[in-house]
Amino acid sequence: MSLQNFHAIASIYKFELHRFRRTWLTGLLVPVITTTLYFVVFGGAIGSRMTEVDGIAYGAFIVPGLIMMSMLTESIFNASFGIYMPKYSGTIYELLSAPISATETVIAYVGAAATKSLMVGTIIFLTAHLFVDIHVAHPFAMAGFMILIAISFCLFGFILGIWAQGFEQLQVIPLLVVTPLTFLGGAFYSVHMLADPWRTMTLFNPIVYLISGFRWTFFGRGDVGIEYSLAFVAAMLILCIAIIGWMFRTGYRLKK
Amino acid sequence: MASIIEIKGLTKRYASGFEALKGVDLNIEEGEIFALLGPNGAGKTTMISIICGIARASGGSVTVAGHDIVRDYRGARTAIGLVPQELHTDQFEQVIDTVRLSRGLFGLPRNDAYVEKILRDLSLWDKRNNRIIELSGGMKRRVMIAKALSHEPRVLFLDEPTAGVDVELRRDMWKLIGELRQTGVTIILTTHYIEEAEEMADRVGVINKGALMLVEEKTALMKKLGKKTLTVVLADPMKAVPAELAEWHVTLHADGHEMEYIFDTQAERTGVSSLLRKLGDLGIGYKDLNTKQSSLEDIFVSLVHQEKAV
Ligand SMILES: Nc1ncnc2c1ncn2[C@@H]1O[C@H](COP(=O)(O)OP(=O)(O)O)[C@@H](O)[C@H]1O
Ligand SMILES: [Mg+2]
């Protein structure tokens, strides 16, 4: 851990947010439209037949899952592009030649990407309010959980960005792994609604623990205990930090 | 003068197993302009990349302004500005934003007056709000120089600053380098043009195949490099060089159809007329004569021979 070049952290953070701001209209409109579509399809068409899940109105029930789904993909995409683009364009030379430590680099890039995905999460939350009544049981836990999720998935995205050697590799994990796992992870249903063996199999899906934990902050209950969710997020954070530490120590795909 | 950069036994073996640097020792004095001259693939970029933190050394050590580049990378890198060989820019960003970012990256607080001065010096002020993608190649190179100067470095690395740039930019670049030198900045530039080293440098290092072959004051080196090759196209092909021509060290080429003589243009007696006279005496006829400036490659060859001879 080496923290002293705060000007560098601030400069990268601002520069990255500026990059997002260039496309702020699409960046903000996309989550609003996506959320609206989900409410029309799932909340309106399907929800009208389902009314309640676990004693929660279906429209409200899907909100944590919706937020989680967007935040996971946003976090991975933003953080992975943030570090992949300089690698791809060659401008990474400047980062590598600057007096900046690995810790400072990660704080700046992951901080900027996490900020953006938190903004997206917040927008979805607010948009959802237009469609359903949501009463959040543990607002501070909810905010804290969102922040933890944003950071851990941005760290994951950062790893992906360093690892990727082409745009395809960059997209493959979020699209082929994370999105399907989120769909199957109980974003739109409760794991209790499944029959075995699906129900047991679902418990091997890590995203279940995230969505369940997040749902707990909303409604005070989830598919699995909140302690499992927190343990999972903590494990992910530690694992990602360890991998990034190793990448910087060895110069993996960063330094020749 | 104190050495601002000290390189000791620097080696680099790439993952492919290729040995790009084979034990380089070199000191750069504060305030000088040092030209690293060498053909493509000599290891110039590799050496700069290691000093600046972009590549890792396989062995040896480097200090910059007294700071070890690995143990005290912050101290070393703060002193360095780098303009790499390739044009790498944030295409969609505005010129002034990327220059400010560079300054911040190197740990300095924002300073609009200083950034303005650099942009004006590089004729970029009018373009400060343009996105970089809108600029010409020459302008992009200026942006990269502005970025490298944004944190007021003591040492500036310019990796092939004039490769592929137009005449005007080349002239501007030479002028800029001269001005920077006035302010006390140490400049290390790489090139494969002898004229460029000749035009600007105080000292020149010649590198080939990962080994530094010599480091000399420019004036001394230019004497050595001021060689020409005389080619004599023979009327009748020759099997071997006659013993009478031994003192000129001529060589045969093109199946004995051509004879080559390397001479020093700066020497008092070049030996050209005496050679031609000797050919006449020996009754060796020739159809054509031409002389050419030795290419860098020739010079390396002759340098290698000299080293062996010593
Ligand atoms: N990443 C790399 N992996 C393997 N070999 C490399 C790599 N980069 C450069 N080289 C080789 O190292 C040698 C020196 O390259 P370089 O330092 O770029 O030379 P120069 O800048 O003098 O033209 C070349 O033969 C080049 O092919
Ligand atoms: Mg080069």
CSV table of C-alpha atoms in Angstrom, one decimal, chain B:
chain,number,residue,atom,x,y,z
B,1,MET,CA,28.9,18.3,-14.1
B,2,ALA,CA,27.1,15.5,-12.3
B,3,SER,CA,25.5,12.6,-13.9
B,4,ILE,CA,21.8,12.8,-13.9
B,5,ILE,CA,21.3,9.3,-15.2
B,6,GLU,CA,23.6,6.4,-14.3
B,7,ILE,CA,23.0,3.1,-16.1
B,8,LYS,CA,25.0,0.1,-15.0
B,9,GLY,CA,25.1,-3.3,-16.6
B,10,LEU,CA,21.5,-3.0,-18.0
B,11,THR,CA,20.2,-6.1,-19.7
B,12,LYS,CA,16.8,-7.0,-21.1
B,13,ARG,CA,15.6,-10.3,-22.2
B,14,TYR,CA,12.1,-10.2,-23.6
B,15,ALA,CA,9.6,-13.0,-22.8
B,16,SER,CA,10.3,-14.4,-26.3
B,17,GLY,CA,13.9,-15.0,-25.1
B,18,PHE,CA,15.2,-12.2,-27.3
B,19,GLU,CA,18.1,-10.4,-25.8
B,20,ALA,CA,17.5,-6.7,-26.6
B,21,LEU,CA,20.1,-5.2,-24.3
B,22,LYS,CA,23.3,-6.9,-23.5
B,23,GLY,CA,24.8,-5.0,-20.5
B,24,VAL,CA,24.7,-1.3,-21.2
B,25,ASP,CA,26.7,1.1,-19.1
B,26,LEU,CA,26.1,4.8,-19.6
B,27,ASN,CA,26.1,8.1,-17.7
B,28,ILE,CA,24.2,11.1,-18.9
B,29,GLU,CA,25.4,14.5,-17.7
B,30,GLU,CA,23.0,17.0,-16.3
B,31,GLY,CA,22.1,19.7,-18.9
B,32,GLU,CA,23.5,17.9,-22.0
B,33,ILE,CA,21.8,16.8,-25.2
B,34,PHE,CA,22.6,13.2,-25.7
B,35,ALA,CA,21.8,11.4,-29.0
B,36,LEU,CA,21.4,7.7,-29.0
B,37,LEU,CA,22.2,6.7,-32.5
B,38,GLY,CA,21.4,3.2,-33.8
B,39,PRO,CA,19.6,1.3,-36.6
B,40,ASN,CA,16.1,-0.1,-36.2
B,41,GLY,CA,16.0,-2.8,-33.6
B,42,ALA,CA,19.2,-1.7,-31.9
B,43,GLY,CA,17.4,-1.5,-28.5
B,44,LYS,CA,17.0,2.3,-28.2
B,45,THR,CA,13.3,2.1,-27.3
B,46,THR,CA,13.8,-0.8,-25.0
B,47,MET,CA,16.4,1.2,-23.1
B,48,ILE,CA,14.2,4.2,-22.7
B,49,SER,CA,11.2,2.1,-21.8
B,50,ILE,CA,13.1,0.5,-18.9
B,51,ILE,CA,14.3,3.9,-17.6
B,52,CYS,CA,10.8,5.3,-17.7
B,53,GLY,CA,9.1,2.4,-16.1
B,54,ILE,CA,7.3,0.9,-19.1
B,55,ALA,CA,9.4,-2.2,-19.3
B,56,ARG,CA,11.3,-4.2,-16.6
B,57,ALA,CA,15.0,-4.7,-16.7
B,58,SER,CA,16.3,-8.2,-16.6
B,59,GLY,CA,19.5,-7.1,-14.9
B,60,GLY,CA,21.5,-4.1,-14.0
B,61,SER,CA,20.5,-0.9,-12.4
B,62,VAL,CA,19.5,2.7,-13.3
B,63,THR,CA,19.3,5.8,-11.2
B,64,VAL,CA,17.7,9.1,-12.3
B,65,ALA,CA,18.6,12.2,-10.3
B,66,GLY,CA,20.0,9.8,-7.7
B,67,HIS,CA,16.8,7.8,-7.4
B,68,ASP,CA,16.8,4.1,-8.2
B,69,ILE,CA,14.1,3.5,-10.9
B,70,VAL,CA,12.7,0.5,-9.0
B,71,ARG,CA,13.2,1.1,-5.3
B,72,ASP,CA,12.5,4.8,-5.6
B,73,TYR,CA,10.4,4.9,-8.7
B,74,ARG,CA,8.5,8.0,-7.6
B,75,GLY,CA,11.6,10.1,-7.3
B,76,ALA,CA,13.0,8.8,-10.5
B,77,ARG,CA,9.8,9.2,-12.6
B,78,THR,CA,9.0,12.6,-11.2
B,79,ALA,CA,12.2,13.9,-12.9
B,80,ILE,CA,11.4,12.4,-16.3
B,81,GLY,CA,9.3,13.5,-19.2
B,82,LEU,CA,8.8,10.9,-22.0
B,83,VAL,CA,7.7,11.4,-25.6
B,84,PRO,CA,7.4,7.9,-27.0
B,85,GLN,CA,8.2,6.8,-30.5
B,86,GLU,CA,4.6,6.0,-31.5
B,87,LEU,CA,1.7,8.5,-31.5
B,88,HIS,CA,-0.5,7.4,-28.6
B,89,THR,CA,-3.2,9.9,-27.7
B,90,ASP,CA,-6.6,10.1,-26.1
B,91,GLN,CA,-8.3,10.7,-29.4
B,92,PHE,CA,-11.6,11.9,-28.1
B,93,GLU,CA,-10.3,14.2,-25.4
B,94,GLN,CA,-9.5,17.9,-25.7
B,95,VAL,CA,-5.9,18.9,-26.0
B,96,ILE,CA,-5.9,21.0,-22.8
B,97,ASP,CA,-7.6,18.3,-20.7
B,98,THR,CA,-5.0,15.7,-21.6
B,99,VAL,CA,-2.2,18.1,-20.8
B,100,ARG,CA,-3.7,18.9,-17.4
B,101,LEU,CA,-4.2,15.2,-16.7
B,102,SER,CA,-0.5,14.6,-17.4
B,103,ARG,CA,0.5,17.2,-14.9
B,104,GLY,CA,-1.7,15.7,-12.3
B,105,LEU,CA,-0.5,12.2,-12.9
B,106,PHE,CA,3.0,13.4,-12.0
B,107,GLY,CA,1.8,14.7,-8.7
B,108,LEU,CA,1.7,18.4,-9.4
B,109,PRO,CA,-1.2,20.8,-8.6
B,110,ARG,CA,-3.1,22.4,-11.5
B,111,ASN,CA,-1.3,25.4,-13.0
B,112,ASP,CA,-3.2,27.0,-15.8
B,113,ALA,CA,-0.5,29.6,-16.5
B,114,TYR,CA,2.2,27.0,-17.0
B,115,VAL,CA,0.0,24.8,-19.2
B,116,GLU,CA,-0.9,27.9,-21.3
B,117,LYS,CA,2.8,28.7,-21.7
B,118,ILE,CA,3.6,25.2,-22.9
B,119,LEU,CA,0.7,25.1,-25.3
B,120,ARG,CA,1.7,28.5,-26.7
B,121,ASP,CA,5.4,27.5,-27.1
B,122,LEU,CA,4.2,24.5,-29.1
B,123,SER,CA,1.8,26.5,-31.2
B,124,LEU,CA,-1.1,24.5,-29.7
B,125,TRP,CA,-2.9,27.2,-27.9
B,126,ASP,CA,-5.4,27.9,-30.7
B,127,LYS,CA,-6.1,24.2,-30.7
B,128,ARG,CA,-6.5,23.7,-27.0
B,129,ASN,CA,-10.2,23.0,-27.1
B,130,ASN,CA,-10.0,20.7,-30.2
B,131,ARG,CA,-10.4,17.0,-29.7
B,132,ILE,CA,-7.1,15.3,-30.5
B,133,ILE,CA,-8.7,13.2,-33.2
B,134,GLU,CA,-9.2,16.4,-35.2
B,135,LEU,CA,-5.4,17.2,-35.3
B,136,SER,CA,-2.8,16.4,-37.9
B,137,GLY,CA,-0.1,13.9,-37.1
B,138,GLY,CA,2.4,16.6,-36.5
B,139,MET,CA,0.1,18.4,-34.1
B,140,LYS,CA,-0.5,15.1,-32.2
B,141,ARG,CA,3.2,14.8,-31.7
B,142,ARG,CA,3.2,18.3,-30.3
B,143,VAL,CA,0.5,17.3,-27.9
B,144,MET,CA,2.6,14.4,-26.7
B,145,ILE,CA,5.5,16.8,-26.2
B,146,ALA,CA,3.3,19.2,-24.2
B,147,LYS,CA,2.2,16.3,-22.0
B,148,ALA,CA,5.8,15.3,-21.4
B,149,LEU,CA,6.7,18.9,-20.5
B,150,SER,CA,3.6,19.5,-18.4
B,151,HIS,CA,5.2,18.4,-15.1
B,152,GLU,CA,8.4,20.4,-15.6
B,153,PRO,CA,10.8,17.4,-15.9
B,154,ARG,CA,14.5,17.7,-15.4
B,155,VAL,CA,15.1,15.0,-18.1
B,156,LEU,CA,13.3,14.7,-21.4
B,157,PHE,CA,13.3,11.6,-23.5
B,158,LEU,CA,12.4,12.0,-27.1
B,159,ASP,CA,12.2,8.6,-28.9
B,160,GLU,CA,12.7,9.3,-32.6
B,161,PRO,CA,11.2,12.8,-32.4
B,162,THR,CA,11.5,13.5,-36.1
B,163,ALA,CA,10.8,10.1,-37.6
B,164,GLY,CA,8.1,10.6,-40.2
B,165,VAL,CA,7.5,14.3,-39.5
B,166,ASP,CA,7.5,17.0,-42.1
B,167,VAL,CA,10.3,19.4,-42.6
B,168,GLU,CA,8.6,22.3,-40.8
B,169,LEU,CA,8.0,20.2,-37.7
B,170,ARG,CA,11.5,18.9,-37.7
B,171,ARG,CA,12.8,22.4,-37.8
B,172,ASP,CA,10.5,23.4,-35.0
B,173,MET,CA,11.5,20.4,-33.0
B,174,TRP,CA,15.2,21.3,-33.3
B,175,LYS,CA,14.4,24.8,-32.2
B,176,LEU,CA,12.4,23.6,-29.2
B,177,ILE,CA,15.1,21.2,-28.1
B,178,GLY,CA,17.6,24.1,-28.3
B,179,GLU,CA,15.4,26.3,-26.2
B,180,LEU,CA,14.7,23.6,-23.6
B,181,ARG,CA,18.4,23.1,-23.3
B,182,GLN,CA,18.8,26.8,-22.4
B,183,THR,CA,16.5,26.2,-19.4
B,184,GLY,CA,18.7,23.4,-18.2
B,185,VAL,CA,16.6,20.4,-19.2
B,186,THR,CA,18.7,17.3,-20.0
B,187,ILE,CA,17.6,15.8,-23.3
B,188,ILE,CA,18.1,12.3,-24.5
B,189,LEU,CA,16.9,11.6,-28.0
B,190,THR,CA,17.1,8.6,-30.2
B,191,THR,CA,17.5,8.7,-33.9
B,192,HIS,CA,18.8,6.7,-36.8
B,193,TYR,CA,19.7,9.8,-38.8
B,194,ILE,CA,23.4,10.8,-38.4
B,195,GLU,CA,22.5,14.3,-39.5
B,196,GLU,CA,20.1,14.7,-36.6
B,197,ALA,CA,22.7,13.7,-34.0
B,198,GLU,CA,25.1,16.0,-35.8
B,199,GLU,CA,22.7,18.9,-35.7
B,200,MET,CA,21.7,18.8,-32.1
B,201,ALA,CA,23.7,16.6,-29.8
B,202,ASP,CA,26.6,17.4,-27.4
B,203,ARG,CA,27.4,13.7,-27.1
B,204,VAL,CA,26.5,10.8,-29.2
B,205,GLY,CA,26.2,7.1,-28.2
B,206,VAL,CA,26.1,4.5,-30.9
B,207,ILE,CA,24.1,1.4,-30.1
B,208,ASN,CA,23.8,-1.7,-32.2
B,209,LYS,CA,22.3,-5.1,-31.4
B,210,GLY,CA,21.8,-4.2,-27.8
B,211,ALA,CA,25.3,-3.1,-27.1
B,212,LEU,CA,26.6,0.4,-26.7
B,213,MET,CA,29.5,0.5,-29.2
B,214,LEU,CA,30.9,3.9,-28.3
B,215,VAL,CA,30.1,7.2,-26.6
B,216,GLU,CA,31.8,10.3,-27.7
B,217,GLU,CA,31.7,14.0,-28.0
B,218,LYS,CA,29.9,14.8,-31.2
B,219,THR,CA,32.8,16.5,-32.9
B,220,ALA,CA,35.1,13.6,-32.3
B,221,LEU,CA,32.5,11.2,-33.6
B,222,MET,CA,31.7,13.1,-36.7
B,223,LYS,CA,35.4,12.9,-37.7
B,224,LYS,CA,35.1,9.1,-37.4
B,225,LEU,CA,31.9,9.0,-39.2
B,226,GLY,CA,32.9,11.3,-42.1
B,227,LYS,CA,33.8,8.4,-44.3
B,228,LYS,CA,33.0,7.7,-47.9
B,229,THR,CA,33.2,4.7,-50.1
B,230,LEU,CA,34.7,4.9,-53.5
B,231,THR,CA,33.5,2.2,-55.9
B,232,VAL,CA,35.7,1.4,-58.9
B,233,VAL,CA,33.8,-0.5,-61.6
B,234,LEU,CA,36.6,-2.6,-63.2
B,235,ALA,CA,37.0,-3.1,-66.9
B,236,ASP,CA,38.0,-6.8,-66.3
B,237,PRO,CA,36.9,-8.7,-63.3
B,238,MET,CA,39.6,-9.6,-60.7
B,239,LYS,CA,40.0,-12.7,-58.7
B,240,ALA,CA,42.2,-11.3,-55.9
B,241,VAL,CA,43.4,-7.9,-54.7
B,242,PRO,CA,46.9,-7.4,-56.0
B,243,ALA,CA,49.6,-7.1,-53.3
B,244,GLU,CA,50.5,-3.7,-54.6
B,245,LEU,CA,47.1,-2.3,-53.3
B,246,ALA,CA,47.5,-3.7,-49.8
B,247,GLU,CA,48.0,-0.3,-48.2
B,248,TRP,CA,44.6,0.9,-49.3
B,249,HIS,CA,42.7,-2.1,-47.8
B,250,VAL,CA,40.5,-2.3,-50.8
B,251,THR,CA,37.8,-5.0,-51.1
B,252,LEU,CA,36.3,-6.8,-54.1
B,253,HIS,CA,32.6,-7.0,-54.7
B,254,ALA,CA,30.1,-8.1,-57.4
B,255,ASP,CA,32.2,-11.2,-58.4
B,256,GLY,CA,35.3,-9.1,-58.7
B,257,HIS,CA,33.7,-6.6,-61.0
B,258,GLU,CA,33.9,-3.8,-58.4
B,259,MET,CA,36.6,-2.6,-56.1
B,260,GLU,CA,35.7,-0.6,-52.9
B,261,TYR,CA,37.9,1.8,-51.0
B,262,ILE,CA,36.7,3.5,-47.8
B,263,PHE,CA,38.3,6.8,-47.2
B,264,ASP,CA,38.1,9.6,-44.6
B,265,THR,CA,36.9,12.9,-46.2
B,266,GLN,CA,38.3,14.9,-43.3
B,267,ALA,CA,41.8,13.4,-43.6
B,268,GLU,CA,44.6,15.5,-45.1
B,269,ARG,CA,45.2,12.9,-47.7
B,270,THR,CA,42.2,10.9,-48.7
B,271,GLY,CA,44.3,8.4,-50.7
B,272,VAL,CA,41.9,8.5,-53.7
B,273,SER,CA,44.2,10.1,-56.2
B,274,SER,CA,47.2,7.9,-55.2
B,275,LEU,CA,45.0,4.8,-55.5
B,276,LEU,CA,43.8,5.8,-59.0
B,277,ARG,CA,47.4,6.5,-60.0
B,278,LYS,CA,48.5,3.1,-58.7
B,279,LEU,CA,45.7,1.4,-60.7
B,280,GLY,CA,47.0,3.2,-63.8
B,281,ASP,CA,50.6,2.1,-63.1
B,282,LEU,CA,49.4,-1.5,-62.7
B,283,GLY,CA,47.4,-1.3,-65.9
B,284,ILE,CA,44.1,-2.0,-64.2
B,285,GLY,CA,41.4,-0.4,-66.3
B,286,TYR,CA,38.0,0.9,-65.0
B,287,LYS,CA,34.7,1.9,-66.6
B,288,ASP,CA,33.2,4.0,-63.9
B,289,LEU,CA,33.8,5.6,-60.5
B,290,ASN,CA,31.5,6.7,-57.8
B,291,THR,CA,31.6,7.8,-54.2
B,292,LYS,CA,28.9,7.7,-51.6
B,293,GLN,CA,28.5,8.7,-48.0
B,294,SER,CA,28.9,5.6,-45.8
B,295,SER,CA,25.5,4.6,-44.6
B,296,LEU,CA,24.9,4.0,-40.9
B,297,GLU,CA,25.1,0.3,-41.6
B,298,ASP,CA,28.5,0.7,-43.2
B,299,ILE,CA,29.6,2.7,-40.2
B,300,PHE,CA,28.5,0.0,-37.8
B,301,VAL,CA,30.4,-2.5,-39.8
B,302,SER,CA,33.5,-0.4,-39.7
B,303,LEU,CA,33.0,0.3,-36.0
B,304,VAL,CA,32.7,-3.4,-35.3
B,305,HIS,CA,35.9,-4.1,-37.3
B,306,GLN,CA,37.7,-1.4,-35.4
B,307,GLU,CA,36.7,-2.9,-32.1
B,308,LYS,CA,38.0,-6.3,-33.2
B,309,ALA,CA,41.2,-4.7,-34.4
B,310,VAL,CA,41.9,-3.1,-31.0
